[in-house]
PDB file of C-alpha atoms in Angstrom:
ATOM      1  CA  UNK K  29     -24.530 161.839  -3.458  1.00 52.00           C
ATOM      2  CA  UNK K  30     -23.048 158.612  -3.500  1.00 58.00           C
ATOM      3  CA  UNK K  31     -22.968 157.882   0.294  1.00 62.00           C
ATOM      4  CA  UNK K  32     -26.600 158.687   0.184  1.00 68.00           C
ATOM      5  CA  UNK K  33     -26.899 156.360  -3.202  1.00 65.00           C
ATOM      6  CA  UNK K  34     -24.617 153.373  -1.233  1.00 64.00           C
ATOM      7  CA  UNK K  35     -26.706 153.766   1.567  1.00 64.00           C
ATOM      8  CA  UNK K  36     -30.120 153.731  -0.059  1.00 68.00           C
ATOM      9  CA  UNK K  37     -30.040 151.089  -2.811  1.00 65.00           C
ATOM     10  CA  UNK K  38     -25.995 150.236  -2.472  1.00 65.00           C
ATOM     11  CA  UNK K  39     -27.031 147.678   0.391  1.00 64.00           C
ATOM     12  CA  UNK K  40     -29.821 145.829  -1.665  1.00 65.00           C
ATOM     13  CA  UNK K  41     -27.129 145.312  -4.826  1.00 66.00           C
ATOM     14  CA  UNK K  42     -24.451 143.899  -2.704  1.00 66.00           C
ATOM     15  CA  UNK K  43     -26.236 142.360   0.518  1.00 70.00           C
ATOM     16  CA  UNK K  44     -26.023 138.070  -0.893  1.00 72.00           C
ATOM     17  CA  UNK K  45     -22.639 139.116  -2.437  1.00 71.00           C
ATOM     18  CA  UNK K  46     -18.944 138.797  -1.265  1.00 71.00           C
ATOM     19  CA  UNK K  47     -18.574 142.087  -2.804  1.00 68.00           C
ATOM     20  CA  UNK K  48     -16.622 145.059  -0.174  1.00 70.00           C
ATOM     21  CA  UNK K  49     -16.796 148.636  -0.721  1.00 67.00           C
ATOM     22  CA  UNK K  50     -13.251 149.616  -1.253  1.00 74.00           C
ATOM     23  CA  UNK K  51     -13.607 153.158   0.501  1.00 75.00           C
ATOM     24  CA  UNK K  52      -9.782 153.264   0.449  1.00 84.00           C
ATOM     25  CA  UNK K  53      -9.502 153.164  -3.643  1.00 83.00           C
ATOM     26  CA  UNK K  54     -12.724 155.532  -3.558  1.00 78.00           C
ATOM     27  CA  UNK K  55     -10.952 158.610  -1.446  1.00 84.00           C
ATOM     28  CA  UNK K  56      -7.783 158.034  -3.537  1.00 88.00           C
ATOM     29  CA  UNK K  57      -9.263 157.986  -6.513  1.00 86.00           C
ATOM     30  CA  UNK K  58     -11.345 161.714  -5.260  1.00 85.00           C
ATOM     31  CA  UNK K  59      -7.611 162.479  -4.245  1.00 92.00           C
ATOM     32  CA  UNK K  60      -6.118 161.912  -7.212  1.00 92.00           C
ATOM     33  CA  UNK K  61      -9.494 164.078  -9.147  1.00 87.00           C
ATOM     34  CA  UNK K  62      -8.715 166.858  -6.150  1.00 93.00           C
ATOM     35  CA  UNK K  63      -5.253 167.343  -6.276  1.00 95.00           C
ATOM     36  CA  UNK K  64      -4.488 168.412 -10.358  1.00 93.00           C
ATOM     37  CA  UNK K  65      -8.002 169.855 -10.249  1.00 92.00           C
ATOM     38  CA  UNK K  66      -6.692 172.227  -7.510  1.00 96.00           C
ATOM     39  CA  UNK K  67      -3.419 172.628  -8.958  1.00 95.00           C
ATOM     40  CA  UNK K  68      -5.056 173.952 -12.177  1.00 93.00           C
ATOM     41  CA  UNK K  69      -7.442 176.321 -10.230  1.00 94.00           C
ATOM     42  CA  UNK K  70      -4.544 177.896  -8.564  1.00 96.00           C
ATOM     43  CA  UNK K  71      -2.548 178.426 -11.683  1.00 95.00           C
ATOM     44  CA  UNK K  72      -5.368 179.535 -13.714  1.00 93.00           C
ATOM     45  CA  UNK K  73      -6.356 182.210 -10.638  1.00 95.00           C
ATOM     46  CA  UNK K  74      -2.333 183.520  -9.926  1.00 97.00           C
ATOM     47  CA  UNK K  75      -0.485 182.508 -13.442  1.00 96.00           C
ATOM     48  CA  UNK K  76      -2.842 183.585 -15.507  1.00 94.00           C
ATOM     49  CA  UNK K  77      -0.410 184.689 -18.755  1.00 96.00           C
ATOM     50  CA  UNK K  78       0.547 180.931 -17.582  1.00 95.00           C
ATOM     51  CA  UNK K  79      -2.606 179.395 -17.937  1.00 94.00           C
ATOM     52  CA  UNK K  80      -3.405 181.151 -21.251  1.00 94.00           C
ATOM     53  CA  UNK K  81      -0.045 179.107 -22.801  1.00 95.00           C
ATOM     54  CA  UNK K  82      -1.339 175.880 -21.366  1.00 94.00           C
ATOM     55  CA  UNK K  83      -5.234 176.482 -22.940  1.00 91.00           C
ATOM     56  CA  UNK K  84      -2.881 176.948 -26.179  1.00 94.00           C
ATOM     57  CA  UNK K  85      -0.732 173.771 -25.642  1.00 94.00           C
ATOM     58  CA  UNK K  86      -3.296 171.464 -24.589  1.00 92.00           C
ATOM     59  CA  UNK K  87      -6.094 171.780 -27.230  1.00 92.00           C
ATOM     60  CA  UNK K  88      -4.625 169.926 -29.606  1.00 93.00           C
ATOM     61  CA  UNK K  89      -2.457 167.847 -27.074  1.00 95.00           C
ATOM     62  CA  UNK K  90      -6.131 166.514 -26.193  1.00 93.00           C
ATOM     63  CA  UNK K  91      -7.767 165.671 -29.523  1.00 94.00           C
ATOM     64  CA  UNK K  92      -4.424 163.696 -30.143  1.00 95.00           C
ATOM     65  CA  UNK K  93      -5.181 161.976 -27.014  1.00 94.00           C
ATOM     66  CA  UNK K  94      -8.626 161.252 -27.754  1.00 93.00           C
ATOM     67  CA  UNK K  95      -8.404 160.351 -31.106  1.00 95.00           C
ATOM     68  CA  UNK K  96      -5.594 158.156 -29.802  1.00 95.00           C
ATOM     69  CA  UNK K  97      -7.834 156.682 -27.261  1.00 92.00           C
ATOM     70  CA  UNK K  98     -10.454 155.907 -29.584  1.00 90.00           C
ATOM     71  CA  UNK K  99      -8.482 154.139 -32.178  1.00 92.00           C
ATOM     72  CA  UNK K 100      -6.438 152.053 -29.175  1.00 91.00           C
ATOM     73  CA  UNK K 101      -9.317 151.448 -27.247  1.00 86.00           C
ATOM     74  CA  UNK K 102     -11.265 149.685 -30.447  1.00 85.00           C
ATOM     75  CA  UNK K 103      -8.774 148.163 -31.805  1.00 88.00           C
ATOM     76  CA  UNK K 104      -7.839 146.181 -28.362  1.00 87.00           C
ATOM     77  CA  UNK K 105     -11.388 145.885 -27.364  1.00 81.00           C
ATOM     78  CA  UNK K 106     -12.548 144.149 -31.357  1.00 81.00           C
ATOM     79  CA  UNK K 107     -13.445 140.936 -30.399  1.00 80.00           C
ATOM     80  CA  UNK K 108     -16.282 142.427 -27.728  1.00 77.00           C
ATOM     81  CA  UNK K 109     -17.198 144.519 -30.643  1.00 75.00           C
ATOM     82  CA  UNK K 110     -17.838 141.199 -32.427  1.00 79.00           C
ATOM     83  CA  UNK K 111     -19.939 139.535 -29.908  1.00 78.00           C
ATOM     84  CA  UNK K 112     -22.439 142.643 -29.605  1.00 77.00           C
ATOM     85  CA  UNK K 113     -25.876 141.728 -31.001  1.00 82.00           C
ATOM     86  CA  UNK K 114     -27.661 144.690 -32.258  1.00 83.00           C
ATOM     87  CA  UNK K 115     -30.504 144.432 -29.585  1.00 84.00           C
ATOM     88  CA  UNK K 116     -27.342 144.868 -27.227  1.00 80.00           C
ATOM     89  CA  UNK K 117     -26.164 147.719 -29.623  1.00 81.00           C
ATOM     90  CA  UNK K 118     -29.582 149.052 -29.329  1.00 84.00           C
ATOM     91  CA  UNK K 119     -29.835 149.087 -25.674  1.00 81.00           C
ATOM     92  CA  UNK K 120     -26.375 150.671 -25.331  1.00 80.00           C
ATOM     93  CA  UNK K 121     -27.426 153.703 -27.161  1.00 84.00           C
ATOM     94  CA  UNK K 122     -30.278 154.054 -25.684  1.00 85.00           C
ATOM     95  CA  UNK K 123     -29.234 154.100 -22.111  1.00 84.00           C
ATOM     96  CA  UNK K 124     -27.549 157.637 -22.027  1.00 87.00           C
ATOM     97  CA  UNK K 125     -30.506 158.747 -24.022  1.00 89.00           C
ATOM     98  CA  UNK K 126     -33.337 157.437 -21.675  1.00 88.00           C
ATOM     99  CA  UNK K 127     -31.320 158.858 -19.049  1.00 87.00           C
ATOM    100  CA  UNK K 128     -31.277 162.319 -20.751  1.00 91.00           C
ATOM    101  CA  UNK K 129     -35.242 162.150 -21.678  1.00 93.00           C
ATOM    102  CA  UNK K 130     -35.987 160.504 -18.194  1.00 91.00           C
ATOM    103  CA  UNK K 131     -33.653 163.639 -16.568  1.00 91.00           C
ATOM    104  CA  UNK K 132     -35.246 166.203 -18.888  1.00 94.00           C
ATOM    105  CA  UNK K 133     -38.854 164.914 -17.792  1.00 95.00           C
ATOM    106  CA  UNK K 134     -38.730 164.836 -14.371  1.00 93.00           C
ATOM    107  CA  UNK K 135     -36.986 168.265 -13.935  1.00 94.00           C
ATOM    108  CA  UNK K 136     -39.498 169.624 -16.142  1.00 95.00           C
ATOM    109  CA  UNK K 137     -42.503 168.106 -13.773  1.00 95.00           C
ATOM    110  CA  UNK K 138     -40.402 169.697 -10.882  1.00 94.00           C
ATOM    111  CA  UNK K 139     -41.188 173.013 -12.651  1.00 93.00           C
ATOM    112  CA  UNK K 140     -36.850 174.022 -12.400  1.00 94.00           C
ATOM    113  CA  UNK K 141     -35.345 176.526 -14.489  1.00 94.00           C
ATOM    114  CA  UNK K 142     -34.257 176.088 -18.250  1.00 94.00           C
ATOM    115  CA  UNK K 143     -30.130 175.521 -17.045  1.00 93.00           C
ATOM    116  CA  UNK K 144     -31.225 173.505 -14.205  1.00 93.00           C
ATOM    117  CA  UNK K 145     -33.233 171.170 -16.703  1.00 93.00           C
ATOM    118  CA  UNK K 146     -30.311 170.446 -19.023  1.00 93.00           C
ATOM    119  CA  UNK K 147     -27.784 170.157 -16.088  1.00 92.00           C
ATOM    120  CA  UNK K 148     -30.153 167.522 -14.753  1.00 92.00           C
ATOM    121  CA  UNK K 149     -30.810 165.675 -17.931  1.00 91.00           C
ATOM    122  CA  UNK K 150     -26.794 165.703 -19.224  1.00 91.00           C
ATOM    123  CA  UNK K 151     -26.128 164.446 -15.269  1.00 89.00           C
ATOM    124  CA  UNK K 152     -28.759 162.122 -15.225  1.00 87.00           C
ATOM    125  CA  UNK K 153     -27.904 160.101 -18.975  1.00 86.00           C
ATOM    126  CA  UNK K 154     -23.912 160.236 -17.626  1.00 86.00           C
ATOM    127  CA  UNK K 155     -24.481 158.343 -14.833  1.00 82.00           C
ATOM    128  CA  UNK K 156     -27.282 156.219 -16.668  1.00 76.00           C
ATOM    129  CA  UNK K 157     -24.746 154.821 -18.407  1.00 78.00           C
ATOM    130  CA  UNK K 158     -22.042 154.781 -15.570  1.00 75.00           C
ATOM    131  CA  UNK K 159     -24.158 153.039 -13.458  1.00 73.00           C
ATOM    132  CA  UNK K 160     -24.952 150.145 -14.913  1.00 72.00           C
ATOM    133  CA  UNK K 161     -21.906 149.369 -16.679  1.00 74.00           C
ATOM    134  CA  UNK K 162     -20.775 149.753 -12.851  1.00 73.00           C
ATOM    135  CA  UNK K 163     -23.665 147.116 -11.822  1.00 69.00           C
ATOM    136  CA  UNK K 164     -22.502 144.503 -15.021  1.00 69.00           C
ATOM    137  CA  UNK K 165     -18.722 145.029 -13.965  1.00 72.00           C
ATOM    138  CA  UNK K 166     -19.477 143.738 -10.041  1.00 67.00           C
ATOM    139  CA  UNK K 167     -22.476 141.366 -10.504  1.00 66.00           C
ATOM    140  CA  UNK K 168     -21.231 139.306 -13.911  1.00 65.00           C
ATOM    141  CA  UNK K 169     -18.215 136.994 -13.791  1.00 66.00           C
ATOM    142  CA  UNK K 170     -15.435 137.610 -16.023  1.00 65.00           C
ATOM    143  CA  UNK K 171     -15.197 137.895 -19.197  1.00 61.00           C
ATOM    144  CA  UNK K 172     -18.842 138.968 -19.545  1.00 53.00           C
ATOM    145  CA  UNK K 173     -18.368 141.622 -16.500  1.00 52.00           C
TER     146      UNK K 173
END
């Protein structure tokens, strides 16, 4: 999908720009996604007894880490917190929501199937969301990018 999505609008974003595509940091990046993914597939398929510990290990080993994240990642990022207006606020929220509804509405008019609908419409407001803080990061100078 995202060949076909640099291909298709990439081109218009970044045609006047000096930006590059760095193809290199995007297949090590899928590497680096690939490699533990695989890893954990394998254990989870021949370790089983294994993979049972880690499921027991990890739970709460993760909402440490997230709750961790959270509090970190506010507290360093504060001062953009303090330059949000609330029609910026607003617009945040609403992205990944307009990305569900718009998702939700056009899988619907494609007449799929109850899973397919929600797969779309969770996709859809994900990458809502991802995409244009991915368009702010690469067209905005720094610190507003």
């Amino acid at each position: 999908a995202m060949p076909l999505w640099m291909i298709s609008l990439g081109e218009l974003i970044i045609e006047n720009t000096d930006i590059v595509v760095p193809y290199s940091k995007i297949l090590t990046y899928g590497i680096m996604l690939v490699v533990p993914l695989s890893i954990g597939v394998a254990i989870n398929r021949f370790l089983p007894s294994v993979s049972k510990f880690m499921v027991k290990i990890l739970k709460p080993l993760a909402l440490f880490l997230i709750i961790f994240i959270l509090v970190c990642g506010i507290w360093s990022q504060f001062f953009m917190i303090k330059l949000i207006s609330w029609r910026i606020a607003v617009v945040g929220f609403a992205l990944p929501w307009l990305g569900f509804a718009f998702g939700c509405l056009f899988s619907k008019l494609l007449k799929r199937e109850r899973q397919d609908i929600i797969a779309i419409a969770v996709e859809t407001g994900i990458q809502n969301t991802g995409m244009s803080i991915f368009m702010l990061w690469f067209t905005l100078d720094h610190p507003a990018g």
